[in-house]
Short mmCIF file of C-alpha atoms and ligand atoms in Angstrom, two decimals:
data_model
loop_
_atom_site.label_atom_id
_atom_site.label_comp_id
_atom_site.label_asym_id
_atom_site.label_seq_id
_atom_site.Cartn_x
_atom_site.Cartn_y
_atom_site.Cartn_z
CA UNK A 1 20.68 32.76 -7.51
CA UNK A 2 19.50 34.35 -4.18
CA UNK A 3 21.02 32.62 -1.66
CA UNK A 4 18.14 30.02 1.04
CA UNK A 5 16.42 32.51 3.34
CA UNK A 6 17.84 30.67 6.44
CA UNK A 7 21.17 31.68 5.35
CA UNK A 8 20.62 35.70 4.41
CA UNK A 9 19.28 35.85 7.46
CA UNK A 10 22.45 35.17 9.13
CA UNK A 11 24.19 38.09 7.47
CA UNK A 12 21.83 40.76 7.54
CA UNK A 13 18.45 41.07 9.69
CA UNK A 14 15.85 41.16 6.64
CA UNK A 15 12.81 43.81 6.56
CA UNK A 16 9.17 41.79 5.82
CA UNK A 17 6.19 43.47 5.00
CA UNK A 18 3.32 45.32 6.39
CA UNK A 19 -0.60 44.14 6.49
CA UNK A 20 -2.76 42.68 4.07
CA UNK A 21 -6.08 42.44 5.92
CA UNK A 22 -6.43 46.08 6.76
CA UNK A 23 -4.83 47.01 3.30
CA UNK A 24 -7.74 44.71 1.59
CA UNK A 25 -9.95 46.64 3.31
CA UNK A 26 -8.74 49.92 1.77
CA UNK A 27 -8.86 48.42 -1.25
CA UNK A 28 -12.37 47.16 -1.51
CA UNK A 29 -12.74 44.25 0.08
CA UNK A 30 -16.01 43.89 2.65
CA UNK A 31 -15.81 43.24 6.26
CA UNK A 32 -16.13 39.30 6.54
CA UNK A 33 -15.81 38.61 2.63
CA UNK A 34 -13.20 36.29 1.38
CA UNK A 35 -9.68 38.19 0.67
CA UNK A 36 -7.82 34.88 -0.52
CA UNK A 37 -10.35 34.46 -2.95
CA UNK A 38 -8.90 37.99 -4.59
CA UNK A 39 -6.17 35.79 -5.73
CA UNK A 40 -8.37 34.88 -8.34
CA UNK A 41 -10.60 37.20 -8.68
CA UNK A 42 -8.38 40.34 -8.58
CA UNK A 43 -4.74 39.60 -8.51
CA UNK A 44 -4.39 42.72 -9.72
CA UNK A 45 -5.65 44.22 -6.36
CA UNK A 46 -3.43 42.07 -4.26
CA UNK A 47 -0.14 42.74 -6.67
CA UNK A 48 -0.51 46.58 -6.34
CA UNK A 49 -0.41 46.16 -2.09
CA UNK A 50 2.30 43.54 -2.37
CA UNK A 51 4.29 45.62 -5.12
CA UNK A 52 4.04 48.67 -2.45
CA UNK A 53 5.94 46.41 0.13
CA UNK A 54 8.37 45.56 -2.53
CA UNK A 55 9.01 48.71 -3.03
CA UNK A 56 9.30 50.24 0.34
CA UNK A 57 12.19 47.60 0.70
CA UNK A 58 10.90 44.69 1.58
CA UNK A 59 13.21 41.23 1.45
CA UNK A 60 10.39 39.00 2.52
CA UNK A 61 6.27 39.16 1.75
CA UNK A 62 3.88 36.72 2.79
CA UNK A 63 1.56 35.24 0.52
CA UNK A 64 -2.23 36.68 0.48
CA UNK A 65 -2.98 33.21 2.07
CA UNK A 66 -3.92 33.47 5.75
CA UNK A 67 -7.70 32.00 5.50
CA UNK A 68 -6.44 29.31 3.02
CA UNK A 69 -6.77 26.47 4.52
CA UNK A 70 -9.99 24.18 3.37
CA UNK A 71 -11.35 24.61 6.44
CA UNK A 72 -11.44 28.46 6.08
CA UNK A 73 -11.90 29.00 2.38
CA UNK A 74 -15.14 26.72 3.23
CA UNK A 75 -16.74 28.74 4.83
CA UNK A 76 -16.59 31.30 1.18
CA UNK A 77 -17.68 28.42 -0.78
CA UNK A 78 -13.82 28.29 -1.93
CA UNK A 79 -12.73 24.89 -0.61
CA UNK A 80 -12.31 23.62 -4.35
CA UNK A 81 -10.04 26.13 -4.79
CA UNK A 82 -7.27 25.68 -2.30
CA UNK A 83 -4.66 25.01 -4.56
CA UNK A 84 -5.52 27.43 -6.75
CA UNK A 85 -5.69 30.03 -4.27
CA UNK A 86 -2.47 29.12 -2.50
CA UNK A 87 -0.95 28.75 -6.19
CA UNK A 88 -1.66 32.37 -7.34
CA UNK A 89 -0.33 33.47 -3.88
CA UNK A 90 2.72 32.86 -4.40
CA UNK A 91 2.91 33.66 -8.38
CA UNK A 92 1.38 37.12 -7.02
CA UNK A 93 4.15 37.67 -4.38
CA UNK A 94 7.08 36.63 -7.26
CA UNK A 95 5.45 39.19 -9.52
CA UNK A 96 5.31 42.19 -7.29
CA UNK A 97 9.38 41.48 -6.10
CA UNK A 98 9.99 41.24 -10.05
CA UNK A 99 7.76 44.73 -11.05
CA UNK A 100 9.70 46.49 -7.89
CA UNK A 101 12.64 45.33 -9.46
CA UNK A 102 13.94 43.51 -6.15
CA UNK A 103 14.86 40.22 -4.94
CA UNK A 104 12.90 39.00 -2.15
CA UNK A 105 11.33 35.97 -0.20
CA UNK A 106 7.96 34.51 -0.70
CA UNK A 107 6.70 33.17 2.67
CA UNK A 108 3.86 31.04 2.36
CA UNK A 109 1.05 32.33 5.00
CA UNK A 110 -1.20 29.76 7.04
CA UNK A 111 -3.16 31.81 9.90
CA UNK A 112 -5.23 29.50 12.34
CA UNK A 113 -8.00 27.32 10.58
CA UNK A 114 -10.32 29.66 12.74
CA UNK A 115 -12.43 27.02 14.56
CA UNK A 116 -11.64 24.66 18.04
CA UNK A 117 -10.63 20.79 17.69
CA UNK A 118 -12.56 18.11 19.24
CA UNK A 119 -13.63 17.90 22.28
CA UNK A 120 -14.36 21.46 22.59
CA UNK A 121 -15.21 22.34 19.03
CA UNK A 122 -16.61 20.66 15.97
CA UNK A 123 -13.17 19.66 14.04
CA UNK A 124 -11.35 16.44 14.85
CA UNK A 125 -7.45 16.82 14.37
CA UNK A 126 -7.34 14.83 11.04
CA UNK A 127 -9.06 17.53 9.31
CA UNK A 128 -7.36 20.33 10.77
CA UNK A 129 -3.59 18.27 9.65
CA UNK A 130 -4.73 17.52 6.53
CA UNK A 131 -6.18 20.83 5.69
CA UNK A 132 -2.56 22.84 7.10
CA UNK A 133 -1.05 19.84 4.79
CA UNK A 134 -2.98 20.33 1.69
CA UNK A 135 -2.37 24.10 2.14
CA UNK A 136 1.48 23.57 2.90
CA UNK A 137 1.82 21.35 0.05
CA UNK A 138 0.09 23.97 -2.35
CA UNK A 139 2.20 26.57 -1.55
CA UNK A 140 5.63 24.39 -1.22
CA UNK A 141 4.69 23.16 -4.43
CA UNK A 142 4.21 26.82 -6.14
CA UNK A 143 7.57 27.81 -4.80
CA UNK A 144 7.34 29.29 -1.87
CA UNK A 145 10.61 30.01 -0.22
CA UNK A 146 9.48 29.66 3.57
CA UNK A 147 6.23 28.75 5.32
CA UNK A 148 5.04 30.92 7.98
CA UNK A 149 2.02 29.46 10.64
CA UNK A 150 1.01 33.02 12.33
CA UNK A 151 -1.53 34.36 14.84
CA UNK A 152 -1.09 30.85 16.61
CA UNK A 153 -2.69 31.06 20.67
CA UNK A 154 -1.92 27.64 21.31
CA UNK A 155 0.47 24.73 20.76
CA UNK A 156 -1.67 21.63 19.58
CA UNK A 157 -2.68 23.70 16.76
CA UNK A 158 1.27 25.04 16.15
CA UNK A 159 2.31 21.34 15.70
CA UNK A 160 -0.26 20.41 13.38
CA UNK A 161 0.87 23.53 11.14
CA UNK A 162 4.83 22.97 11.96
CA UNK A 163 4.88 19.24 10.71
CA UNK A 164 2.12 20.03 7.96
CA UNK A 165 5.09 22.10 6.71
CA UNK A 166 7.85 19.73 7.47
CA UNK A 167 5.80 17.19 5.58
CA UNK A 168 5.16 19.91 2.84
CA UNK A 169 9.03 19.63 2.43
CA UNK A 170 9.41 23.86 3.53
CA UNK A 171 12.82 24.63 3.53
CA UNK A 172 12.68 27.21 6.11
CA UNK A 173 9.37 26.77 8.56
CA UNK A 174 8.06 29.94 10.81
CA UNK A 175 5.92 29.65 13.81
CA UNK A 176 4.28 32.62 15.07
CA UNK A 177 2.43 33.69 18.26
CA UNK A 178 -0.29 36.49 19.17
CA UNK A 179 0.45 37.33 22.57
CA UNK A 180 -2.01 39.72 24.28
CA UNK A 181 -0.79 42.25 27.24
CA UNK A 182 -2.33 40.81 30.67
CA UNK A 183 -5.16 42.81 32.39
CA UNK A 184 -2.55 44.44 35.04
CA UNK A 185 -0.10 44.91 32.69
CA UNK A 186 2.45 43.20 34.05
CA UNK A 187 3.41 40.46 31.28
CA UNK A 188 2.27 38.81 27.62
CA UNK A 189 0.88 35.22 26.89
CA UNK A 190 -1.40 34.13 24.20
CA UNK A 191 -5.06 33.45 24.84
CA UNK A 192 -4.31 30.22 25.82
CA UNK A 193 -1.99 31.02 28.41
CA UNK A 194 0.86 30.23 26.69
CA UNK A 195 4.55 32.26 27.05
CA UNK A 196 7.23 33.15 24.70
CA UNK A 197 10.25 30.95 26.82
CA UNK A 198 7.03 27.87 26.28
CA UNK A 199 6.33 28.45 22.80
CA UNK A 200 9.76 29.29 21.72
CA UNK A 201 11.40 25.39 23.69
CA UNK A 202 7.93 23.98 21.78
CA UNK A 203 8.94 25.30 18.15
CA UNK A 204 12.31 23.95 18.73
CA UNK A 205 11.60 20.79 20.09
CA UNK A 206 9.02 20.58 16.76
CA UNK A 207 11.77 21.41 14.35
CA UNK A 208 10.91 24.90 13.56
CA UNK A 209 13.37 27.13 12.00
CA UNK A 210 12.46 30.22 13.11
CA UNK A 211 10.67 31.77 16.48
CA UNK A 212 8.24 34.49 15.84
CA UNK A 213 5.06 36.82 17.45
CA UNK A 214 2.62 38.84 15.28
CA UNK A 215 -0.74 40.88 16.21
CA UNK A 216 -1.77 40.50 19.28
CA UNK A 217 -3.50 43.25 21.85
CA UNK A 218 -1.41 45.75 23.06
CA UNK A 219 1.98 44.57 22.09
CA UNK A 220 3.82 47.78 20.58
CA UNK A 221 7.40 47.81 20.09
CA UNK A 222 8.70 47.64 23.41
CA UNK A 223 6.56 44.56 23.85
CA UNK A 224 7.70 43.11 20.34
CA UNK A 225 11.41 43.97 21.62
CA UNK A 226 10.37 42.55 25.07
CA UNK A 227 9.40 39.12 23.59
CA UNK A 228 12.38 38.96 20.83
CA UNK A 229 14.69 38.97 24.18
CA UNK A 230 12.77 36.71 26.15
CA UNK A 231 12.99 34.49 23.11
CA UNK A 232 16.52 34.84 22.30
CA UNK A 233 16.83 33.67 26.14
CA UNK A 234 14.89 30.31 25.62
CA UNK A 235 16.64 29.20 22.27
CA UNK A 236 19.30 29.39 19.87
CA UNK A 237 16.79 29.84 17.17
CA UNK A 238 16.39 32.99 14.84
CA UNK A 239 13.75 35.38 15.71
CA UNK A 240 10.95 37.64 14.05
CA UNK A 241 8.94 39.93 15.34
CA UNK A 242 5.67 41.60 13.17
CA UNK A 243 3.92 43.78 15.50
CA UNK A 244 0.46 45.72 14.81
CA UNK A 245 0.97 49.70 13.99
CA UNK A 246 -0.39 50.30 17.64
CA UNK A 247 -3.86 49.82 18.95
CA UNK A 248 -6.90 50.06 16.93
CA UNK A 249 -9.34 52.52 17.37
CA UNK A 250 -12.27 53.48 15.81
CA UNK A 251 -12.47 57.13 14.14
CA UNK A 252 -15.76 58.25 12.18
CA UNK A 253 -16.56 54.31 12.12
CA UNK A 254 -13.38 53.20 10.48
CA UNK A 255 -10.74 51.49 12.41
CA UNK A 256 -7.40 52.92 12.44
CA UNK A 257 -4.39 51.67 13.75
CA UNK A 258 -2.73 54.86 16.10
CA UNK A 259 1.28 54.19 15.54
CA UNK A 260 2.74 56.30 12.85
CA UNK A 261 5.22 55.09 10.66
CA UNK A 262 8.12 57.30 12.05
CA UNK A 263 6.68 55.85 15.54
CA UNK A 264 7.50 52.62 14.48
CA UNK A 265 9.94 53.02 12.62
CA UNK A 266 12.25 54.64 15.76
CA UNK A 267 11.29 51.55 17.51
CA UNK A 268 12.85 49.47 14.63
CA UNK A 269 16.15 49.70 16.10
CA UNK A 270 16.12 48.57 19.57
CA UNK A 271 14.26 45.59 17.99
CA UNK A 272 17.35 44.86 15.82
CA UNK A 273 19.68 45.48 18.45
CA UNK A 274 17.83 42.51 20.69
CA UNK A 275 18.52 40.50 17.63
CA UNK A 276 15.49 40.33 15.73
CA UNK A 277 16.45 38.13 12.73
CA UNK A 278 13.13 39.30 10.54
CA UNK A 279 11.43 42.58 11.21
CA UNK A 280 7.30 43.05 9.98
CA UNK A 281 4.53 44.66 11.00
CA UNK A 282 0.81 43.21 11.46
CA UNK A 283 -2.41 45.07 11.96
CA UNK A 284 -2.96 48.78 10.57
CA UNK A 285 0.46 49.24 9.10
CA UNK A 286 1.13 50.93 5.55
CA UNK A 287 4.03 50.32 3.17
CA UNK A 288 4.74 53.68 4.78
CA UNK A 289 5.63 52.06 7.93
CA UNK A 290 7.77 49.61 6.28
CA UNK A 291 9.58 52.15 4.39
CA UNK A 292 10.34 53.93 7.53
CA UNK A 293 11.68 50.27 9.25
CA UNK A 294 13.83 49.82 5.96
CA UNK A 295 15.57 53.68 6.88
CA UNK A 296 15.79 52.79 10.25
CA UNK A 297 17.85 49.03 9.31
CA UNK A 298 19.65 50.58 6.47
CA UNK A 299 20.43 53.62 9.20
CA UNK A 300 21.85 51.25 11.41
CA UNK A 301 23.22 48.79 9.24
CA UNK A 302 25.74 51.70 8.29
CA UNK A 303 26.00 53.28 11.85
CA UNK A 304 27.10 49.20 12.58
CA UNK A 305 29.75 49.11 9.58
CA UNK A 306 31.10 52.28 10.08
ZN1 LIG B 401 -2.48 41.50 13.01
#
């Protein structure tokens, strides 16, 4: 029995996984077309990228679930499929630890439900909390060992998604912000003006287990190690960190991602030694780049028991 994620991470900082969007992309899947709905339709597909992870060493993969929300799978035609969707998620993630032949954590994915609430959008908060609970519930339900809510800009939308969770009955519950580099350069907040010290008190105060940042513009490692330490400041609270593989840029009409692995990977260890709890990687990375974060740990890990 693997011991509750909450508690391995107090022994050992664990390594999660690389991208699923841009690897979707690579693997077929058009530009605005539904990659949740590949649970389904080609688990096969999304098993082969998550197997990759496994086996590049990683302890935790999220669930091919960002856009599965009702609201979100909606817009595909897919909103009678949430549970299905969220279901096979998980199975898929279980699958590819058990064909790598390695234990690991299934974190259940929510990204934002991609629209504004009332009074400056069309969605009233009801439907936004009871789609993040119907989702929660789906993939608490399947087995999911933690729930992350990622790529989150601002709060009222993180609470809906932290107590959708709580409600869900998540053992272990992840909130996670996109911070973008200011115009002068000089700091980080998310779109909505929010900071990690504000976001990180917020989580706390909502009963989240764990403090995180993913994507985001122009947050490369330093940044990620930047914001694990300005966390770790503001709260007692684990930390994880999943930057992007650098900034995107567009060669012969394809966007790549301009970090290399062994770029990222260096940058792996100052990012332990601020105390990153969980260490990913968003945009444009490659089981490559996770495989050169798992050297790096395992590097240090012995450099730290020697
Ligand atoms: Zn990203």
């Amino acid at each position: 029995m693997k011991i509750p994620i909450k508690e391995a991470i107090q022994q050992r900082p664990l390594l999660g996984d690389g991208a699923m969007g841009t690897q979707l992309m690579i693997a077929g899947l058009e530009q605005g077309a539904c990659g949740e709905e590949w649970n389904l339709a080609h688990p096969d597909r999304v098993l082969a990228i998550q197997r990759r992870y496994a086996e590049a060493g990683s302890d935790c993969i999220l669930t091919n679930t960002f856009g599965g929300s009702r609201i979100m799978l909606n817009r595909h035609g897919n909103a009678d499929n949430v549970v299905a969707i969220n279901t096979a998620g998980v199975d898929i993630v279980r699958e590819a630890f058990k064909s790598a032949g390695r234990e690991g954590y299934v974190i259940g994915d929510i990204g934002p439900f991609g629209g504004l609430m009332e009074p400056y959008g069309e969605f009233t908060e009801e439907q936004v909390r009871n789609a993040f609970i119907e989702q929660a519930k789906a993939l608490v339900d399947a087995g999911a060992d933690a729930i992350i809510i990622e790529t989150q800009t601002g709060l009222e939308e993180l609470g809906l998604g932290i107590a959708a969770a709580k409600e869900a009955g998540a053992a272990c519950i992840i909130g996670s912000m996109a911070y973008d580099v200011t115009l002068d350069g000089s700091t980080f907040r998310t779109m909505m003006g929010i900071d990690p010290e504000r976001a990180a008190e917020f989580m706390e105060e909502r009963g989240a287990h764990i403090v995180a940042l993913n994507c985001g513009t122009g947050m490369d490692m330093p940044r990620a190690t930047e914001a694990i330490r300005r966390y770790k400041a503001a709260t007692g609270l684990p930390v994880m960190a999943q930057p992007n593989a650098g900034q995107p840029k567009l060669v012969d009409m394809k966007v790549t991602y301009d970090e290399t692995p062994q770029q990222m990977g260096r940058g792996g260890v100052p990012l332990i030694e601020a105390g990153c709890n969980i260490i990913g990687a968003c945009c444009g990375s490659t089981p490559d780049h996770i495989r050169a974060f798992r050297a790096a740990m395992d590097e240090h890990a012995g450099v730290a028991s020697a």
